[in-house]
Each structure stands twice: as structure tokens, then as C-alpha cells.
Tab-separated table of C-alpha atoms in Angstrom:
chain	number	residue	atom	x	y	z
T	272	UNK	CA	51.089	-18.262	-29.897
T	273	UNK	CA	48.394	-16.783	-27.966
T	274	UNK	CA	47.159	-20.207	-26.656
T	275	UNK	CA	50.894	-20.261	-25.070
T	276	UNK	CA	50.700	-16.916	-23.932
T	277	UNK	CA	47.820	-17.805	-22.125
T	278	UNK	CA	48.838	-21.185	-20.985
T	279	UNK	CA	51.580	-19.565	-19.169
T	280	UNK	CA	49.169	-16.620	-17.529
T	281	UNK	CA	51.185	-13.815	-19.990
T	282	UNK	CA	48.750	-11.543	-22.108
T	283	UNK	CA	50.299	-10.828	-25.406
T	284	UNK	CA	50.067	-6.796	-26.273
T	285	UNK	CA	48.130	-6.603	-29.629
T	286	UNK	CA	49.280	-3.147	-31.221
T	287	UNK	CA	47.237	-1.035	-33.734
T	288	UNK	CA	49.729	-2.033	-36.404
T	289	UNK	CA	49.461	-5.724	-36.126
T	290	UNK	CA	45.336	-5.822	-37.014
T	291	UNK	CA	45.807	-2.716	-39.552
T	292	UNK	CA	46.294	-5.442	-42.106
T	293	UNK	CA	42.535	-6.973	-41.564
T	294	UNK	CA	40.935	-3.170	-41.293
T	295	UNK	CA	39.612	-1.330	-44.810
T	296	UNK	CA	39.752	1.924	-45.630
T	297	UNK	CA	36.795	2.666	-43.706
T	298	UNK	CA	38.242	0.877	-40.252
T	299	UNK	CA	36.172	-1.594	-40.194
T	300	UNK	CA	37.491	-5.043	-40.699
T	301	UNK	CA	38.009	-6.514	-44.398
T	302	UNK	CA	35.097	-9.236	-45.057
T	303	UNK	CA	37.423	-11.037	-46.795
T	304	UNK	CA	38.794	-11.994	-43.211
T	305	UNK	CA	35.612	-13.719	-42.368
T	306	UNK	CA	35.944	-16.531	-45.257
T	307	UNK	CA	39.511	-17.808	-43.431
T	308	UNK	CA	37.874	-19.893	-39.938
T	309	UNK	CA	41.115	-21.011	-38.357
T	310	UNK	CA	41.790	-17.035	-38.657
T	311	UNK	CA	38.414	-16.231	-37.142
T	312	UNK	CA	38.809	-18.406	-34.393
T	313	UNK	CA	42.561	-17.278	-33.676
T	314	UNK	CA	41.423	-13.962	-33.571
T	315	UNK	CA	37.964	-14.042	-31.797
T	316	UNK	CA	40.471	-16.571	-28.888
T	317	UNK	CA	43.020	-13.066	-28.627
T	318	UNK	CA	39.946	-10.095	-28.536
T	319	UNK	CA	39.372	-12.069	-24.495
T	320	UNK	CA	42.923	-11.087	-24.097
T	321	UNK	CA	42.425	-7.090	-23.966
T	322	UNK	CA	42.529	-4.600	-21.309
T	323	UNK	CA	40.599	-1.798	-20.767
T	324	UNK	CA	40.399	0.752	-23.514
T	325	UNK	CA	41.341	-1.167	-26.274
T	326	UNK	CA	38.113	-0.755	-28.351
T	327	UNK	CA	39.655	-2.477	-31.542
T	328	UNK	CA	39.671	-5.400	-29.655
T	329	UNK	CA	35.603	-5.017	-28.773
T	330	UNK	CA	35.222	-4.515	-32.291
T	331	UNK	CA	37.040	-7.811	-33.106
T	332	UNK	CA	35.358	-10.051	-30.657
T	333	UNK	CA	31.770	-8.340	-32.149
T	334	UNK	CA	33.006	-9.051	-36.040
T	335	UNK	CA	34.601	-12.697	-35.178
T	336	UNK	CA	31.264	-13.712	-32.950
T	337	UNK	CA	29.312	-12.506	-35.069
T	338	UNK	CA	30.523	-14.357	-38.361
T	339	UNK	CA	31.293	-17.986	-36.925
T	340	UNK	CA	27.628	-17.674	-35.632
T	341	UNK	CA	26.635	-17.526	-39.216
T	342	UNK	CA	29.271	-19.720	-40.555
T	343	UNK	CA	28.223	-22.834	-38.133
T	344	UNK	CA	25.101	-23.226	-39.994
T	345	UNK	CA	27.274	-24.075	-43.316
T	346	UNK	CA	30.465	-26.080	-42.595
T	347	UNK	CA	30.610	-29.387	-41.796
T	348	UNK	CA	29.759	-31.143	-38.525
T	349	UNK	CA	33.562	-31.938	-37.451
T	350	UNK	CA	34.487	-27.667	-37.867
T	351	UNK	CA	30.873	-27.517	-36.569
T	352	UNK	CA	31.968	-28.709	-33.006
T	353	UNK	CA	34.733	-26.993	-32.975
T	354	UNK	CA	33.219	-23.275	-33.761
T	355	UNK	CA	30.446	-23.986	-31.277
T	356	UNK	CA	33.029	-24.763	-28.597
T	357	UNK	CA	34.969	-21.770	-29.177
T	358	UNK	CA	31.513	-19.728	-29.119
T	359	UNK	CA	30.445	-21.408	-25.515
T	360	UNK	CA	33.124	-19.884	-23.975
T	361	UNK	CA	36.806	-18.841	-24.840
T	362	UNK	CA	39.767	-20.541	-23.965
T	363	UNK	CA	40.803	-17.343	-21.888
T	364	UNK	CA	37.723	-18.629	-19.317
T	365	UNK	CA	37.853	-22.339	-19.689
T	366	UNK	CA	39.348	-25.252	-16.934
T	367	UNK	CA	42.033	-26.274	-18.455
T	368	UNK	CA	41.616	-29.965	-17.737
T	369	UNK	CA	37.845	-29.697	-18.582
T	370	UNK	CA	38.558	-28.361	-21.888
T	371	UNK	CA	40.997	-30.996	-22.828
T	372	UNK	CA	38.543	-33.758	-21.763
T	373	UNK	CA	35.929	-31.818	-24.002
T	374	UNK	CA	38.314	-31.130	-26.760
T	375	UNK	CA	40.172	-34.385	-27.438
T	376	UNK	CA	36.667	-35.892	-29.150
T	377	UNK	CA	36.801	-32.509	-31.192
T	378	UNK	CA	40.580	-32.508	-32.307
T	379	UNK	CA	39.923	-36.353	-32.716
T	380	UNK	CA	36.996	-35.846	-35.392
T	381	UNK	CA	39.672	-33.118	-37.323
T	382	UNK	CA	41.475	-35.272	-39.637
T	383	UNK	CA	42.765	-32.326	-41.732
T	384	UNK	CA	44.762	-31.147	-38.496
T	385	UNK	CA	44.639	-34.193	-36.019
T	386	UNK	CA	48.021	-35.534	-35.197
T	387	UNK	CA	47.672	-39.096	-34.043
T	388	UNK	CA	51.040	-39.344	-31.477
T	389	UNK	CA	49.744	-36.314	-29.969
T	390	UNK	CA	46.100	-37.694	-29.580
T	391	UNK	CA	47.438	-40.502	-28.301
T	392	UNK	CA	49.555	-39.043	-25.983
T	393	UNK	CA	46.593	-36.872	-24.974
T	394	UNK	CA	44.345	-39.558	-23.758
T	395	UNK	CA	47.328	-41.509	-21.531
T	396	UNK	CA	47.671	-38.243	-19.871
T	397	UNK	CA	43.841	-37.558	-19.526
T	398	UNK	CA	43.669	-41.228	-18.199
T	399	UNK	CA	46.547	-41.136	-15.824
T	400	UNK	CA	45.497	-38.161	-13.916
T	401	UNK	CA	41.815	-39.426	-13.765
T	402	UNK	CA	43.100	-41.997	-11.773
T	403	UNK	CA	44.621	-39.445	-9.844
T	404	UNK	CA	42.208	-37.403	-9.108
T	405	UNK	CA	39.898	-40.158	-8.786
T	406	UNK	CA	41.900	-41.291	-5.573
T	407	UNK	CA	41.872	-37.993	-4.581
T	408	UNK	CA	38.285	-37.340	-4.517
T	409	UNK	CA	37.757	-40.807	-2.569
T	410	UNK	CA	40.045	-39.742	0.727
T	411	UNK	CA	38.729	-36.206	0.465
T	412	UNK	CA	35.211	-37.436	0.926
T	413	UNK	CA	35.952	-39.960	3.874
T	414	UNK	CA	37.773	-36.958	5.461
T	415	UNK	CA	34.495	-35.135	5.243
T	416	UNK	CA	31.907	-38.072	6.184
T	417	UNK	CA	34.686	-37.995	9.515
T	418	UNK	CA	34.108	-34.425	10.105
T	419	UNK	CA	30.662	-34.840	10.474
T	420	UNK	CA	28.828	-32.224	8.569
T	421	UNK	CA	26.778	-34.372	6.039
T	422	UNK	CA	24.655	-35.656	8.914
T	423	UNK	CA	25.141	-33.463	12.128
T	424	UNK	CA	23.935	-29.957	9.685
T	425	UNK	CA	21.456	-31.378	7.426
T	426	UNK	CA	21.267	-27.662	6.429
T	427	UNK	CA	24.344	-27.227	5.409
T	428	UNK	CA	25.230	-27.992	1.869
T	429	UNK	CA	26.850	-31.086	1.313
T	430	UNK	CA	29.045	-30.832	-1.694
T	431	UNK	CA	32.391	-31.871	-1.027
T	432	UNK	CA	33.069	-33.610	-4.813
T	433	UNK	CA	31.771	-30.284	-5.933
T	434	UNK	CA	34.364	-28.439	-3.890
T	435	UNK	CA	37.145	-30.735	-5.162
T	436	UNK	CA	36.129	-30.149	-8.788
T	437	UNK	CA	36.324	-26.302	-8.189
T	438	UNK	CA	39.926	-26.719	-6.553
T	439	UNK	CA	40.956	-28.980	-9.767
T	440	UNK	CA	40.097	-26.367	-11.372
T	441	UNK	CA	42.762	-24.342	-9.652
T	442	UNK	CA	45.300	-27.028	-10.186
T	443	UNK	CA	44.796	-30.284	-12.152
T	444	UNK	CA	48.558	-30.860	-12.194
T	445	UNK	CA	49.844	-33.940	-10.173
T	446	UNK	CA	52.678	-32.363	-8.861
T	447	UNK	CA	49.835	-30.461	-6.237
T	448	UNK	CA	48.581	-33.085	-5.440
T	449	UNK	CA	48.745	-32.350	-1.259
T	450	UNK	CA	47.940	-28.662	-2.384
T	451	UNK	CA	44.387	-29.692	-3.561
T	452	UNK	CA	44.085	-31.693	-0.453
T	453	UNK	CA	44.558	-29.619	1.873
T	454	UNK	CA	42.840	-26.560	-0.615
T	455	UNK	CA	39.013	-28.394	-0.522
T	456	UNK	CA	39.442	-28.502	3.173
T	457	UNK	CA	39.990	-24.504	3.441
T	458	UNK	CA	37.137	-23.942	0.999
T	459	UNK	CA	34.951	-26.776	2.798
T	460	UNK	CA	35.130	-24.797	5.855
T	461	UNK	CA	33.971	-21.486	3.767
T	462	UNK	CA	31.141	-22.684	2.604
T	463	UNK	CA	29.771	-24.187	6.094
T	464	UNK	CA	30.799	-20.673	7.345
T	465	UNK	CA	28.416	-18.984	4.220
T	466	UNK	CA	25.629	-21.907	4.981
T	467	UNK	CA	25.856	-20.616	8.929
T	468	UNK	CA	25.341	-17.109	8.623
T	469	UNK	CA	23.320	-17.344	5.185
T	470	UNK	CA	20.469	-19.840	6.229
T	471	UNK	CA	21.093	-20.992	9.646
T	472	UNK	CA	21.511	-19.160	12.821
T	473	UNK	CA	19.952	-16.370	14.491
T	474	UNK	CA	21.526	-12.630	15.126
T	475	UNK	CA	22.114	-13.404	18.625
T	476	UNK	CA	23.558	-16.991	17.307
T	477	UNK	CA	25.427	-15.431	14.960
T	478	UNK	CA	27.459	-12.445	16.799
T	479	UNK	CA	28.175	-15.569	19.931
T	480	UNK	CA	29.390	-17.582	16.609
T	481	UNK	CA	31.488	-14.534	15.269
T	482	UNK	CA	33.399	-13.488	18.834
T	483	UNK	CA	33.992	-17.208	19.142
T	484	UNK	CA	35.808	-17.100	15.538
T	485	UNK	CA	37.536	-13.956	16.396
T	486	UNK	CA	38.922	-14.733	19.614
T	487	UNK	CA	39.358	-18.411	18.524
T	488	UNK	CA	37.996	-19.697	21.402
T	489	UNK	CA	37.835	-23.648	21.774
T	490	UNK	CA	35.942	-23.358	25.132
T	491	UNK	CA	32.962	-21.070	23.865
T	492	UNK	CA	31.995	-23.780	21.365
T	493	UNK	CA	30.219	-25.655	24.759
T	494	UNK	CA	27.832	-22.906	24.979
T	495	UNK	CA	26.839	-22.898	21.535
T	496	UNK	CA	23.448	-24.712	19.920
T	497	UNK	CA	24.371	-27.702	19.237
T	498	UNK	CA	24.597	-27.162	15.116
T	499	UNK	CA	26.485	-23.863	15.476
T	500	UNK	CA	28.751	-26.074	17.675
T	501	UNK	CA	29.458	-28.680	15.486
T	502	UNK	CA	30.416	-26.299	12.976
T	503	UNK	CA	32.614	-24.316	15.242
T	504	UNK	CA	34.504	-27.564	15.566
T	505	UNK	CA	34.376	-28.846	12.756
T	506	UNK	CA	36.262	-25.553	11.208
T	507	UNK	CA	38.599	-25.132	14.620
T	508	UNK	CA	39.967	-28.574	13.970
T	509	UNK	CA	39.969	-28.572	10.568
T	510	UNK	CA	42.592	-25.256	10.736
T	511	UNK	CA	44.418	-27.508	13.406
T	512	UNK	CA	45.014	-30.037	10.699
T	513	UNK	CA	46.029	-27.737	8.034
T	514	UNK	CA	48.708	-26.277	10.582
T	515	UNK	CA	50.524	-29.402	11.281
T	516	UNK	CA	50.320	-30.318	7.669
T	517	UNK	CA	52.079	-26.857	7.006
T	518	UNK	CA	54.504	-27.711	9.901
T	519	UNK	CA	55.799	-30.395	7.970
T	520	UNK	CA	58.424	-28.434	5.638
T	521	UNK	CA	59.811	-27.345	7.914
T	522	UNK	CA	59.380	-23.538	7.038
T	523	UNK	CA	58.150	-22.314	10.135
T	524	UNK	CA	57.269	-18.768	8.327
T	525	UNK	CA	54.670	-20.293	6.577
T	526	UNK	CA	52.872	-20.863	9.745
T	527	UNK	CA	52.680	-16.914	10.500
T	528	UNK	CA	50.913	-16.713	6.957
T	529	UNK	CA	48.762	-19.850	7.912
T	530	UNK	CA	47.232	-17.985	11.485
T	531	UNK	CA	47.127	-14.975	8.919
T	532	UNK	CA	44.787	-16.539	6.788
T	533	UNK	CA	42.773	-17.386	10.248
T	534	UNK	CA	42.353	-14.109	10.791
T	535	UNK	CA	40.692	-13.838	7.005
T	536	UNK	CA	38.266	-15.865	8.671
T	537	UNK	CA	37.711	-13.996	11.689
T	538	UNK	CA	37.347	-10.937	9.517
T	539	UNK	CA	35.160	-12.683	7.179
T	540	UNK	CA	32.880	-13.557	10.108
T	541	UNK	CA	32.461	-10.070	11.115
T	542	UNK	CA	31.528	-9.599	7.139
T	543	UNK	CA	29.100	-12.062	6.943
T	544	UNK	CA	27.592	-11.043	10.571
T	545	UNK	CA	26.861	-8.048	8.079
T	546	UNK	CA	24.954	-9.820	5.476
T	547	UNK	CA	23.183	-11.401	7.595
T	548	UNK	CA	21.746	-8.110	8.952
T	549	UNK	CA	20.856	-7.414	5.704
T	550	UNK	CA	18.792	-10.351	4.866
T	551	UNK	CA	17.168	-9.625	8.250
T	552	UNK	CA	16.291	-6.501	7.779
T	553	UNK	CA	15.208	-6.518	3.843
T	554	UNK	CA	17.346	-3.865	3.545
T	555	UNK	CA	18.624	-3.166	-0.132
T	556	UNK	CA	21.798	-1.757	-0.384
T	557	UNK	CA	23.415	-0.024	-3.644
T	558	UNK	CA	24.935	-1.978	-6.075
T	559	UNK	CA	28.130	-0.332	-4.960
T	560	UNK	CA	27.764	-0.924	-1.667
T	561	UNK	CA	26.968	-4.500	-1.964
T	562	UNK	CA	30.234	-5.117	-4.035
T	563	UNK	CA	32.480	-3.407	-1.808
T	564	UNK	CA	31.013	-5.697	1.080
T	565	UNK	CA	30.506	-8.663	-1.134
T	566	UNK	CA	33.932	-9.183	-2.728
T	567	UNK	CA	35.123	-9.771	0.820
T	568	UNK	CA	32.575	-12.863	1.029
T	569	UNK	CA	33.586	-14.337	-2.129
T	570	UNK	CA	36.609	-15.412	-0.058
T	571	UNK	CA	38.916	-15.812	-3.226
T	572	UNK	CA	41.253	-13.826	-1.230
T	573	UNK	CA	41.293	-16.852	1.497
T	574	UNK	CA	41.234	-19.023	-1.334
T	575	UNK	CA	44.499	-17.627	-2.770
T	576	UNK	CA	46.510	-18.165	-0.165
T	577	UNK	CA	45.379	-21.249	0.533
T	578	UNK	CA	46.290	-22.369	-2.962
T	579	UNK	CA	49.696	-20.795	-2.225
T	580	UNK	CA	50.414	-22.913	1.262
T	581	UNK	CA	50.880	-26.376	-0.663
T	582	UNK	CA	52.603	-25.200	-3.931
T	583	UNK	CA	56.427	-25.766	-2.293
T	584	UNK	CA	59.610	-23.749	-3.174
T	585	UNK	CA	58.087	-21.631	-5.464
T	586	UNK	CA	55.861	-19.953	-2.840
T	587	UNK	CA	58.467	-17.580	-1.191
T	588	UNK	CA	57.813	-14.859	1.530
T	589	UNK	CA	57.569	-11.996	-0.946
T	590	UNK	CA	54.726	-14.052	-2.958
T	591	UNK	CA	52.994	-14.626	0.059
T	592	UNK	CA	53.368	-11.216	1.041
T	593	UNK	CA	51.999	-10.029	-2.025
T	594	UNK	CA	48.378	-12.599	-1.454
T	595	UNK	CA	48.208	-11.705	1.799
T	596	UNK	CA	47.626	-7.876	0.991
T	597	UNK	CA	44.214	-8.485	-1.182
T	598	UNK	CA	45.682	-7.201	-4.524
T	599	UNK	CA	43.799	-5.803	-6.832
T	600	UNK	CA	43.753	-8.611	-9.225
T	601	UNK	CA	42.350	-10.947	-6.277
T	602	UNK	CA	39.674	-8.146	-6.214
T	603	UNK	CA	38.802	-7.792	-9.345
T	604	UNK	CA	38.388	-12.122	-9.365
T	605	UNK	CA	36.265	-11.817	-6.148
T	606	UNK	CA	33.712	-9.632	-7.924
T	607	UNK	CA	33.876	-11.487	-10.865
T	608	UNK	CA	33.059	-14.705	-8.783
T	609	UNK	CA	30.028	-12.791	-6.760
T	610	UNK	CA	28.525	-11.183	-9.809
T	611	UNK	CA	28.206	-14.647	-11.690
T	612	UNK	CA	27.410	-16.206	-9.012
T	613	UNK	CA	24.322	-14.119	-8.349
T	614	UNK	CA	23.701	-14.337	-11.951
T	615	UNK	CA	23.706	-18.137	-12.035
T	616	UNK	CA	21.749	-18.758	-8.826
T	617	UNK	CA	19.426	-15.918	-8.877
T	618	UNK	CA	16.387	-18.370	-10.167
T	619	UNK	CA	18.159	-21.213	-8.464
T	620	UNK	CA	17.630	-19.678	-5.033
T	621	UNK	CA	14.105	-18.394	-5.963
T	622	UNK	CA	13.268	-21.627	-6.904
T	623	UNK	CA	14.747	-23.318	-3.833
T	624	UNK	CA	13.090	-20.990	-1.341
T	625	UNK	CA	15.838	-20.169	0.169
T	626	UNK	CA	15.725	-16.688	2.206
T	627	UNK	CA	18.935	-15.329	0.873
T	628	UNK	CA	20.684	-12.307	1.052
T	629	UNK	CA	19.994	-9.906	-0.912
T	630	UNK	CA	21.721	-10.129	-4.190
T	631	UNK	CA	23.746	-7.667	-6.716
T	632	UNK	CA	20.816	-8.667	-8.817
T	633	UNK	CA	17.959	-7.064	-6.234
T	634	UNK	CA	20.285	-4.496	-6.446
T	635	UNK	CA	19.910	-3.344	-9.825
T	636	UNK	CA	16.049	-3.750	-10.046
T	637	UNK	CA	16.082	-1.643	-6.873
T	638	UNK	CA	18.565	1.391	-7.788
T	639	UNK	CA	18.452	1.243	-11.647
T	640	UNK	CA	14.519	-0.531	-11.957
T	641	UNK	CA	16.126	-3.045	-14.002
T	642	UNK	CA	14.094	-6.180	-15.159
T	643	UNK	CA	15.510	-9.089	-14.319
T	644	UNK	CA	17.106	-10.059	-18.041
T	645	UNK	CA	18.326	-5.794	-17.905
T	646	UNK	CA	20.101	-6.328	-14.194
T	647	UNK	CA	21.469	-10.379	-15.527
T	648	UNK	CA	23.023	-8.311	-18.654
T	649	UNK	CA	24.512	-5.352	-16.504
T	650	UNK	CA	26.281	-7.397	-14.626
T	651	UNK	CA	27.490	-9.782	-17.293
T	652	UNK	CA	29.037	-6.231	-18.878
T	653	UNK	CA	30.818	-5.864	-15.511
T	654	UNK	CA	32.131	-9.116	-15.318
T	655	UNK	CA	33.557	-8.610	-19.000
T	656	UNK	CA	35.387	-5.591	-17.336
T	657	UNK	CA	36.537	-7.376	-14.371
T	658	UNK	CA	38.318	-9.621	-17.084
T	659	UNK	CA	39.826	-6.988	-18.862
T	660	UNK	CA	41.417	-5.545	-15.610
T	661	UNK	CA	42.630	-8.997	-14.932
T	662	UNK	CA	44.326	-9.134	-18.144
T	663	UNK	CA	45.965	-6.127	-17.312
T	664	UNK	CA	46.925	-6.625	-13.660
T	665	UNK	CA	49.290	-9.412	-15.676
T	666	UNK	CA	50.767	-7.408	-17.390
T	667	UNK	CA	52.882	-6.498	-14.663
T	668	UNK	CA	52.914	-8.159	-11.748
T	669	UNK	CA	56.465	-10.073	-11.056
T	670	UNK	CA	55.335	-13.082	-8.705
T	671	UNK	CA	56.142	-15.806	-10.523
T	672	UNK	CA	53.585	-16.994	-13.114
T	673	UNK	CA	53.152	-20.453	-11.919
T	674	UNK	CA	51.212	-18.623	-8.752
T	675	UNK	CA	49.323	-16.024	-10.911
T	676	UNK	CA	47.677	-18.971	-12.538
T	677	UNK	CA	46.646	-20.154	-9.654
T	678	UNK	CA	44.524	-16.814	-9.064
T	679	UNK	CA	43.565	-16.821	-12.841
T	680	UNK	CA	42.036	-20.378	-12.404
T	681	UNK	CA	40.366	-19.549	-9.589
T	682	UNK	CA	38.031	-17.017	-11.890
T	683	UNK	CA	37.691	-19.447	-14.685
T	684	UNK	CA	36.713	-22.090	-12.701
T	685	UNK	CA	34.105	-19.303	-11.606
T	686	UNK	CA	33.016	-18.919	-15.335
T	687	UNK	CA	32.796	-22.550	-15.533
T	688	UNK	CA	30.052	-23.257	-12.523
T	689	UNK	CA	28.348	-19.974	-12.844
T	690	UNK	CA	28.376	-19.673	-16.460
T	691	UNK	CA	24.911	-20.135	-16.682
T	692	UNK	CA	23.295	-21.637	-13.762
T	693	UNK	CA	24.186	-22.126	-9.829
T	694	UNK	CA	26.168	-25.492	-10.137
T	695	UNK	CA	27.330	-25.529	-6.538
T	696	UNK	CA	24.075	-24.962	-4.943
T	697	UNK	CA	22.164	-27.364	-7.761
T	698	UNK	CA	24.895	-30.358	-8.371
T	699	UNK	CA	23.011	-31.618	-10.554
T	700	UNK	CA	23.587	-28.982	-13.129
T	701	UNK	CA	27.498	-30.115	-13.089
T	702	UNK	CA	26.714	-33.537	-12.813
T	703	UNK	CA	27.996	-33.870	-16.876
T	704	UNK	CA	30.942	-32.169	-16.198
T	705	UNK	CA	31.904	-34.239	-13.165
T	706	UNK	CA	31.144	-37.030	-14.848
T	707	UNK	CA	33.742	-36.482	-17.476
T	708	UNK	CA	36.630	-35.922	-15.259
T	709	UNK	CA	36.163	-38.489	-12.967
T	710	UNK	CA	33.702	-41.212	-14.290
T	711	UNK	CA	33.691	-41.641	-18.034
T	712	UNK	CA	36.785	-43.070	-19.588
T	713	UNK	CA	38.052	-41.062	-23.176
């Protein structure tokens, strides 16, 4: 049941009562629990379902993690697969069409529990929407060889298959088909902006770049350096494009939302103009000053709405209404996504050379005089807390849930390329997972 729960982007409320029956007289939990492994995993999947303050929950993910760590070593290699999956990362922070891809081989090697329709059925599916997607990825990659930024901003990161992967992740389903489309464009035109202020242009570049953006000025880009004017264009035409796509349901409110989320990117200009003061400077700010600046450069919250513009009927005013005002459940994703981000890429960078801006990572060494495994850990704990807030925000919000997944995605597609290294700035650490959506057949 909580697999449903959680497929449908409900938490289920787990009272005291219902886990009195695996406590002792002592509260701790019975050991006896520990020798039952479907009931292990069950309950180590619903302790990544609390909210804040439930510490019986803590306790429950400790005592489940800690015993199918020590029970891998002694059961056989099909239950093997399946704990160590589990213990790599919960379904509560998984893709879903990346864990089905990985899980099919594991549910096929189960043949105590494996149900061969279902398998069956499983793999048509997988295969069907590969094709799919594999279509998908093709005419989203001439799009971007048209636009021009693989070889007119050689410093700009080109990584549009990445992009699409991170907007499957979003929505695999084939019924969005036009949503991802027109999604990895938005998102494409993010990251150029984050590769322009990050590693590119100059201050006085930069604030010509960011009045241009605000005032949306087609005529400024002539005065521009040539790079910064490419990418001027390439992002004023691009939002062109998504405009007239929008313009043709018919539902001409959805183009007020649409120049809404152009001014995201006006304000995000301004934001990043910031960052890039920073990095210019060396100036290390607090770590909470760099979140409360930060979150806004994740751009999840442009990335919401975005995801909301293709998803048809289902996206009303009120729900666009409700993206459009930065909730806090968008927040507590956009600090999730910067704080495993800087986690994952904190070597990567380093290694790359890259002169960065400072990271929430600097910023612990700095204010707290962390080493780097004692900031990496610190801000692991707060990304385990921006989960648990998540969990509650759905407790109670009313848009419908097929649009709250679409924000919950967005944060475990996060987990998925930050888990443990940078996989959008270093492909080739994804390169596996790519490869099994879109390459290798199941």
C-alpha cells in the first residue's frame, strides 16, 4: 500500500499505534522483526515517508538499514539484488521509469514472487515507450544542433540528451509527450543562462546581458559580444517558440502565465548577476545566505511551471496560480536540488578547473571549519529534512496530484544525477543510466 500511496504523490500517516506491535517493552523494536525481509524492506520503503518530528520513524529507517546491511551478506544472490537496490536509494527518491528498467531483471530473477503476465506485460511497456522516447530525444537534439549553441559557445555545456533524461524524469508518461518537448527547451535555455553568468562573461558583460533580459530587448542583442549574443538569441527565440506552441489551445490565459514565467527569467538574471559578484570577489557568504540566494538559481520554480504549460485540462488557473507563487514545497525541492548538487560536483568542478561560484560546501568549511567529508554530511542531513518537509507539504495541498508529482519528480530526478557525483556537468557518469532507457533493449 505504501508503494501506491507513493505512486500517486499521497504520504500515508503512520500512527504510534500501528508500529507499537514491532516495539518491546523497552521501545526499541522487537529483533524478531529483523528475521521477516519482505517486512524489513516494507518498512525501511515507509520510514522515507515521514515528516518532521516523527522520531519513530528515524529510529525505523536506522533499525531496517541497519539489519538488511547485515542480512545481504547471507541470503541468496536473487534477494541479494533486491536488498541492495532498496539500500541504494528508496523508492520515495527513485525515477520511476529508471527504476522499472532496473527492477524488471530483479523481479525477473524472484521466482518465489515473479508473476510471468505481469513481467511480460512489463517489458512491452518498457519497450514501447523506449521507442518513444527514443524519437523524442532524436528531434529534441536536431532542434538544438539548429539553435546553434553546440558550436557558436564552445563554453557552454552541451548536454541536451542529458537535459531530456532529467525532464523524463519529470514525466515518462506518453500522454506528455509535447510537455517534455517543449520542457527540455525551457531548461536548455537555463542552463546556457547558468553557463553565461557562471563561466563566461564579464561584470560589465553581464549587467548589459541582464537589462537586455529584463527589458526583453531584441535590438540590444546587436551590441552584445558576439557569444553573449548568440545566447541572447538563442533564449529570445526559443521563448518565441514556446509562446506560439502555448497559443495553440487556444487558452489565451495560459499565455499571461507563459510571459510570467519570462519574468522568472528576468529575475533570475538579476540573481545570477549576484553570484557572479560573488565568484568575483571570493567573497564567502553564510550558509544561510547562500541558500536563500541559491534556491532562486536552482530554477525548479521555472521548471515547475514549465512542466505545468504542456500537461492540458488538468492544469487550471488556480494550479497555475498556486506554481506561480514559489510555494514552499517548490522551495524546499530547490534547496534540495542546490545542496546535492554542490555535493555531487564539488570534486567534479575542482577537478575540472572550473572557477565556480562559491558553493554551500565552501560555505560550511568557512562558517562551521568543516572538512570536506563534515560539510558533504551536513548537508546530506539537510537534504534528508528538505524531504521530510516535502512529505509534509503533501499532506495538504489540494492541486490535483497528477501536478504535485510533477514537482515531486523534479527532486528525485535530483537524487538520481546528484546522488553521488555531478552527472550533468560529467555525462559520462550517467552514461549507464542513459544507456538503459534509451539504448539497451530489456
Amino acid at each position: 500500500m505504501g508503494r501506491l500511496f507513493h505512486h500517486k504523490c499521497y504520504i500515508i500517516i503512520y500512527t504510534s499505534d500501528v508500529f507499537n506491535q514491532f516495539m518491546d517493552g523497552k521501545g526499541k523494536f522487537k529483533e524478531e522483526v529483523s528475521n521477516d525481509l519482505n517486512g524489513l524492506l516494507s518498512l525501511y520503503e515507509a520510514a522515507y515517508l515521514g515528516i518532521p518530528g516523527e522520531d519513530l520513524l528515524d529510529e525505523a529507517l536506522d533499525f531496517t538499514r541497519s539489519h538488511l546491511q547485515s542480512l545481504v551478506k547471507h541470503i541468496g544472490p536473487s534477494l541479494a539484488r533486491k536488498v541492495k537496490h532498496a539500500l541504494e536509494a528508496p523508492l520515495r527518491k527513485r525515477m520511476t521509469k529508471l527504476n522499472a528498467r532496473l527492477y524488471i531483471p530483479i523481479y525477473e530473477e524472484d521466482t518465489e514472487a515473479k508473476n510471468d503476465v505481469v513481467l511480460e506485460l512489463a517489458k512491452l511497456d518498457f519497450h514501447i515507450l523506449q521507442l518513444l522516447h527514443r524519437e523524442e530525444v532524436k528531434k529534441i537534439s536536431m532542434w538544438w544542433k539548429d539553435v546553434g549553441v553546440p558550436t557558436k559557445l564552445t563554453f557552454a555545456r552541451d548536454r541536451i540528451v542529458e537535459l531530456y533524461f532529467w525532464i523524463l524524469g519529470v514525466y515518462f508518461e506518453p500522454q506528455y509527450s509535447r510537455a517534455r518537448m517543449m520542457m527540455v527547451k525551457v531548461i536548455s535555455m537555463v542552463s546556457l543562462m547558468d553557463d553565461v553568468y557562471d563561466s563566461y562573461g564579464t561584470m560589465v558583460e553581464l549587467q548589459h546581458f541582464t537589462g537586455a533580459i529584463q527589458r526583453w530587448d531584441f535590438k540590444a542583442a546587436d551590441e552584445m559580444e558576439e557569444c553573449l549574443r548568440v545566447a541572447f538569441l538563442a533564449i529570445y527565440q526559443t521563448m518565441g517558440e514556446l509562446e506560439d506552441e502555448v497559443l495553440k489551445d487556444g487558452k489565451l490565459y495560459r499565455i499571461d502565465y507563459l510571459r510570467r514565467e519570462f519574468s522568472q527569467f528576468e529575475k533570475l538574471a538579476i540573481v545570477y548577476l549576484e553570484e557572479a559578484k560573488w565568484r568575483d570577489e571570493c567573497y564567502v557568504p553564510s550558509l544561510a545566505e547562500h541558500l536563500e540566494l541559491s534556491i532562486k538559481t536552482s530554477t525548479l520554480n521555472v521548471v515547475a511551471c514549465a512542466s505545468f504549460i504542456g500537461m492540458g485540462e488538468i492544469a487550471g488557473k488556480h494550479s497555475f496560480d498556486w506554481v506561480t507563487s514559489f510555494p514552499q514545497i517548490i522551495k524546499d525541492v530547490s534547496k534540495l536540488s542546490r545542496l546535492m548538487d554542490d555535493v555531487g560536483g564539488f570534486e567534479v568542478d575542482a577537478k575540472m578547473g572550473r572557477k565556480h561560484v562559491v558553493s554551500t560546501i565552501h560555505c560550511c568549511m568557512n562558517e562551521f571549519g568543516d572538512s570536506l567529508e563534515e560539510a558533504k554530511a551536513r548537508l546530506l542531513h539537510l537534504v534528508e529534512d528538505a524531504w521530510k518537509n516535502i512529505n509534509k507539504e503533501c499532506l495538504h495541498l489540494t492541486i490535483p496530484s497528477a501536478l504535485l508529482a510533477r514537482v515531486v519528480n523534479s527532486a528525485c530526478t535530483m537524487e538520481t544525477i546528484y546522488r553521488k557525483i555531478d552527472g550533468y556537468t560529467e555525462p559520462s557518469l550517467l552514461k549507464n543510466s542513459i544507456s538503459l532507457l534509451f539504448v539497451q533493449p530489456i
